[in-house]
Short mmCIF file of C-alpha atoms in Angstrom, two decimals:
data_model
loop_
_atom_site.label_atom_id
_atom_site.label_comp_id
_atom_site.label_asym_id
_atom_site.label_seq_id
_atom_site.Cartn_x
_atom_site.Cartn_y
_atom_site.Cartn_z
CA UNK Y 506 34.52 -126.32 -91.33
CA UNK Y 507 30.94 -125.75 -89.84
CA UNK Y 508 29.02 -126.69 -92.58
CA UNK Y 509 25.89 -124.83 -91.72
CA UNK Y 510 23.47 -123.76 -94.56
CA UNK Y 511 23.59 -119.85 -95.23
CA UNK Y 512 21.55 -117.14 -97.90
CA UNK Y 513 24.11 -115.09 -99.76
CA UNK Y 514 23.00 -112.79 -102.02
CA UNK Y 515 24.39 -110.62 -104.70
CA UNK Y 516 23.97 -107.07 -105.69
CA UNK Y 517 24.91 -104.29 -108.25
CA UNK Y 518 23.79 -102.56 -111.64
CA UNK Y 519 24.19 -104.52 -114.90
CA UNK Y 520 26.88 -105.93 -115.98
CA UNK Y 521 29.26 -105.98 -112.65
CA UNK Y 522 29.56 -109.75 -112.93
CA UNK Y 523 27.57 -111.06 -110.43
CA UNK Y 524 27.00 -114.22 -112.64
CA UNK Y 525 30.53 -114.75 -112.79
CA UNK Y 526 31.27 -114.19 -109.28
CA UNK Y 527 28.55 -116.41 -108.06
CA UNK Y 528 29.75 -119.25 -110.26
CA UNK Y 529 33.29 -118.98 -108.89
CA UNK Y 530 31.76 -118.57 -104.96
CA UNK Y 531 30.38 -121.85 -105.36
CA UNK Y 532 32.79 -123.74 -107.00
CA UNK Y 533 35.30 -122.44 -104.26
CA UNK Y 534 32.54 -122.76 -101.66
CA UNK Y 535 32.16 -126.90 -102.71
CA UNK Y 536 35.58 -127.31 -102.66
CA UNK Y 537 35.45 -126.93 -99.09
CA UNK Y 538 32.80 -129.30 -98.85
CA UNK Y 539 29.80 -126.30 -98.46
CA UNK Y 540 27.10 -127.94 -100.97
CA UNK Y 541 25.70 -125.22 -103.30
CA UNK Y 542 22.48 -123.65 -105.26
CA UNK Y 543 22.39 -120.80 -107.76
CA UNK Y 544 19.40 -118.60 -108.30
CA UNK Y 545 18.33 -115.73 -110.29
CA UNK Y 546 15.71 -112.57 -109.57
CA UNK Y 547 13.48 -112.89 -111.24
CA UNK Y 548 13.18 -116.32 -110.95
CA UNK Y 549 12.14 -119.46 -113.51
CA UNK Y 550 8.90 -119.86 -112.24
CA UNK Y 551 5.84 -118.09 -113.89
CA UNK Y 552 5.55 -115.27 -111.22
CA UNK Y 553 9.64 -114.79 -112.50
CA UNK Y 554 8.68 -115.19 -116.40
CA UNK Y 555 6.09 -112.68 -115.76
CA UNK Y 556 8.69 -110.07 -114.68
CA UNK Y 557 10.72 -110.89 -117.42
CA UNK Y 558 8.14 -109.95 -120.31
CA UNK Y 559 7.80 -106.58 -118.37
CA UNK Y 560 11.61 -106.36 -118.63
CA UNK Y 561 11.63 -106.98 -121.98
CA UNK Y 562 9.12 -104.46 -122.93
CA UNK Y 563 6.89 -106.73 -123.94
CA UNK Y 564 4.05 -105.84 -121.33
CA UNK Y 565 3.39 -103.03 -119.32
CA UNK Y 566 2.65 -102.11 -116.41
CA UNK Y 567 2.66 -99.79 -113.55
CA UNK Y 568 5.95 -98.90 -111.84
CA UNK Y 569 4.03 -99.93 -108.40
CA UNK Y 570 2.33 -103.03 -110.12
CA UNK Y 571 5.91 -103.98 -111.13
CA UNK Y 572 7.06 -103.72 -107.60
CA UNK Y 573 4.56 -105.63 -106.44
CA UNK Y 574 5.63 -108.73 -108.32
CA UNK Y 575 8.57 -108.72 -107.62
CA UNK Y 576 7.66 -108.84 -104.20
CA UNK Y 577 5.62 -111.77 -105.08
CA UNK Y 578 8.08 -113.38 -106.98
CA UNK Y 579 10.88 -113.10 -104.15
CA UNK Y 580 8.26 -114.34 -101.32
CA UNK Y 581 7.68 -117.52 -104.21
CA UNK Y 582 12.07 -117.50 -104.33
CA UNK Y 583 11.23 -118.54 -100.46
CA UNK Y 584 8.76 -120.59 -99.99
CA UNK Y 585 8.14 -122.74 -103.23
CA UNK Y 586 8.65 -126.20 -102.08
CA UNK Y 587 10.56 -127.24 -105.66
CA UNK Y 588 14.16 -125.60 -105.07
CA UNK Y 589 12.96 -122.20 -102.85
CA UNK Y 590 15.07 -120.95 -100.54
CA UNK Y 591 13.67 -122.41 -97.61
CA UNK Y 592 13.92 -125.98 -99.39
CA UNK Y 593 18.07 -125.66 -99.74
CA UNK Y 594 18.80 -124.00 -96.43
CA UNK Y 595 16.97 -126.62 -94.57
CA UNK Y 596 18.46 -129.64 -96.54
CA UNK Y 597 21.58 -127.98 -95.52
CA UNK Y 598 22.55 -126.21 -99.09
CA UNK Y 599 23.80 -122.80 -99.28
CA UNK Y 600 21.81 -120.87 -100.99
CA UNK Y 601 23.57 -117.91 -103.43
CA UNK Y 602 20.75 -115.47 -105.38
CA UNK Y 603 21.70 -113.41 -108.07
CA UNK Y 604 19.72 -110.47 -106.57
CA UNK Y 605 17.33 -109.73 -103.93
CA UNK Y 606 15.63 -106.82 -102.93
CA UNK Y 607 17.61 -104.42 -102.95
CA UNK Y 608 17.84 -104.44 -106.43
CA UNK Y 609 14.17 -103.77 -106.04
CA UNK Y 610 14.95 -100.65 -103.19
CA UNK Y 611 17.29 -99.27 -105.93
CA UNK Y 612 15.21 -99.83 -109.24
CA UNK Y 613 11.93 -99.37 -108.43
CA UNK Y 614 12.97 -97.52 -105.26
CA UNK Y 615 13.82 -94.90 -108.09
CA UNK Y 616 10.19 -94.79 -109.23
CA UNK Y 617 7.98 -95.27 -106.49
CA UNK Y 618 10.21 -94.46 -103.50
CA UNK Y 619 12.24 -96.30 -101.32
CA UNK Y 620 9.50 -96.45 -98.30
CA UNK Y 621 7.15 -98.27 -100.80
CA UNK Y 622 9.65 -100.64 -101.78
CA UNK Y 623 10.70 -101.35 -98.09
CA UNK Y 624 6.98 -102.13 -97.20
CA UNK Y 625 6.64 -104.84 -99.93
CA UNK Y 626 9.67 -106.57 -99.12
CA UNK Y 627 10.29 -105.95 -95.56
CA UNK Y 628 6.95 -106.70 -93.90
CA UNK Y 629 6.54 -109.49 -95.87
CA UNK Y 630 6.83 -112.59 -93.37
CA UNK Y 631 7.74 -115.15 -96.87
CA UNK Y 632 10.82 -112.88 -97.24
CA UNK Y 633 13.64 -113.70 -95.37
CA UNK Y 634 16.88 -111.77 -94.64
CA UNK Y 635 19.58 -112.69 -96.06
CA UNK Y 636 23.26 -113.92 -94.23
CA UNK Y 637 25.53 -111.67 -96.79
CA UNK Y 638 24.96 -109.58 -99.49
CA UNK Y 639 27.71 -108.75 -101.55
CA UNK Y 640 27.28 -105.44 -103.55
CA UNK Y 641 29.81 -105.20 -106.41
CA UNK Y 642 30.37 -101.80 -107.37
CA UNK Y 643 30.98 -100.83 -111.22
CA UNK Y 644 30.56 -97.51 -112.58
CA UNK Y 645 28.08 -97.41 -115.52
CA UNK Y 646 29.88 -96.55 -118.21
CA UNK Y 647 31.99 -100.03 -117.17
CA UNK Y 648 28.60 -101.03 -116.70
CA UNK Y 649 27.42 -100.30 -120.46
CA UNK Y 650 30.05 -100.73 -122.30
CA UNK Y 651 30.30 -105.05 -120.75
CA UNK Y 652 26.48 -104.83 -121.61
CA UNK Y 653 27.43 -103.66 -125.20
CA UNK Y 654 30.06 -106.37 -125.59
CA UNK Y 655 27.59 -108.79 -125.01
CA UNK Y 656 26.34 -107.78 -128.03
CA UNK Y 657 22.64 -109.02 -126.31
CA UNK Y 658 19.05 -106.98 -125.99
CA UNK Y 659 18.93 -104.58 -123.68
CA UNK Y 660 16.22 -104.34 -121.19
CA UNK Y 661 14.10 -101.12 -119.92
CA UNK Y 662 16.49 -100.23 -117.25
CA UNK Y 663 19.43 -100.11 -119.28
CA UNK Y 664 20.40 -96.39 -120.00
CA UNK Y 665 23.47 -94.55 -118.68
CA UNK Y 666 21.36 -92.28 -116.89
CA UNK Y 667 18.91 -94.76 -115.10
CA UNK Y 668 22.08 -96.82 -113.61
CA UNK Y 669 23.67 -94.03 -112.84
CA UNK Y 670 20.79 -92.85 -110.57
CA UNK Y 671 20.51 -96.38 -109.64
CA UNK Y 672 23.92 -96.66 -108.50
CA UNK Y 673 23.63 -94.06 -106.12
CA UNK Y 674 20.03 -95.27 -104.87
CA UNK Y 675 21.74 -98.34 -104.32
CA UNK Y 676 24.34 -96.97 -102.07
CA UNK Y 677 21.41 -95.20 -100.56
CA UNK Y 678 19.71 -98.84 -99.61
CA UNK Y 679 23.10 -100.11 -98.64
CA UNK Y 680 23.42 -97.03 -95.79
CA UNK Y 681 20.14 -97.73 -94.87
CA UNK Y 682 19.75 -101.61 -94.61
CA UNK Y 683 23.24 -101.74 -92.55
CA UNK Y 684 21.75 -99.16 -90.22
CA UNK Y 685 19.08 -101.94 -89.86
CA UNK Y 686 21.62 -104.48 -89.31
CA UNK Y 687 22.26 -106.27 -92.44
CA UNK Y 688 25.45 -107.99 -93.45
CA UNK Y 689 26.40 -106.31 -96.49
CA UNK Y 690 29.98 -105.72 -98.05
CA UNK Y 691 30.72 -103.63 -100.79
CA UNK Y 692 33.46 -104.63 -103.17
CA UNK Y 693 35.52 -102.91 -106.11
CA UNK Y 694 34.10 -104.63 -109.47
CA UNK Y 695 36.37 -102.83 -111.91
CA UNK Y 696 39.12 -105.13 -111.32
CA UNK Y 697 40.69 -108.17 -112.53
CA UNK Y 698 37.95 -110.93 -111.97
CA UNK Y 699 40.32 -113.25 -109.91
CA UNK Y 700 41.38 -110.08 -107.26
CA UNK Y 701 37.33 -109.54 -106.80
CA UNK Y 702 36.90 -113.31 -106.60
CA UNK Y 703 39.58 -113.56 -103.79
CA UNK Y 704 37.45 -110.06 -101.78
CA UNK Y 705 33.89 -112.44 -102.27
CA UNK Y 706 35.50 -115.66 -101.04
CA UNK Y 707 37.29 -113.76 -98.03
CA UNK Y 708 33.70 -112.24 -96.75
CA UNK Y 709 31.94 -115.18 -98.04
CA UNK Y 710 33.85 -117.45 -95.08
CA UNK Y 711 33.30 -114.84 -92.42
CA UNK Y 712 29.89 -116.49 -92.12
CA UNK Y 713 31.56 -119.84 -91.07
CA UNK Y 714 34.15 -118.02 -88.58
CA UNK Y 715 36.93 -118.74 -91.41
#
């Protein structure tokens, strides 16, 4: 198999199981000898912790002010020599992100506009594009109630109305980023986890002509 480093990133509202599906990508991913490296928006490094206080409710800020760091925070996802994106694809590691931005084009696409969101990201030369994103789609109610069960602390986006809208905003983003011509696949998220494990794997290997 062409072992060739790709960016794979993936998408959808809380609680669709993107950790879970990224954790079984990469195990079957290794198996076939593809070496592998999980990340997270917002990231572990300050500009990521940062975010995550905002999240959390424990700062505030502007909805604009929050888009801008995450801007800043993906373009640091890139380039920071210590595990960035960059680092891994040029040491020949795949690299698979638990969001990108177009969770940013549908959260705080909601607030400030998609056009504003685009700009940040887009026409930012430290943000690359990635190989595949993988969307998996959940309705939010599935969405809430696999939050609930968790039985964890909820963060500011977390309401049945806000993912709802978000949902759609993201379907929105999808439309619009394939018309710019991004690899993206949508899958069905409300199934069994192996049946949406064996959808990511299958699109997953398109990228190395499998």
């Amino acid at each position: 198999m062409n072992n060739s480093a790709k960016f794979i990133v993936f998408e959808g509202i809380d609680g669709a199981g993107k950790s879970t599906q990224i954790r079984l990508l990469a195990e079957a991913l290794e198996k076939r000898g593809i070496k592998t490296s999980q990340s997270a928006e917002p990231t572990s490094y300050p500009s990521g912790r940062a975010i995550r206080d905002v999240l959390a409710g424990r700062v505030t800020v502007s909805s604009d002010e929050l888009a801008v760091m995450f801007a800043a925070d993906r373009a640091n996802h890139n380039t920071n020599p210590d595990g960035g994106i960059n680092c891994l694809l040029e040491s020949g590691i795949t690299a698979i992100s638990d969001r990108y931005y177009y969770s940013s084009m549908a959260y705080q696409g909601v607030q400030i506009g998609l056009e504003r969101v685009m700009q940040l990201n887009l026409e930012n030369p430290d943000i690359r594009r990635p190989d595949l994103c993988i969307f998996l789609d959940l309705e939010p109610r599935q969405s809430l109630d696999r939050i609930e069960s968790r039985h964890e602390s909820t963060e500011i986006f977390e309401t049945y109305e806000y993912l709802d809208k978000t949902r759609k905003t993201f379907f929105n983003v999808i439309d619009t980023m394939i018309a710019r011509g991004e690899n993206i696949v949508c899958i069905d998220a409300s199934r069994s986890v192996d049946d949406i494990a064996s959808d990511v794997l299958d699109a997953a290997l398109k990228l190395w002509d499998c």
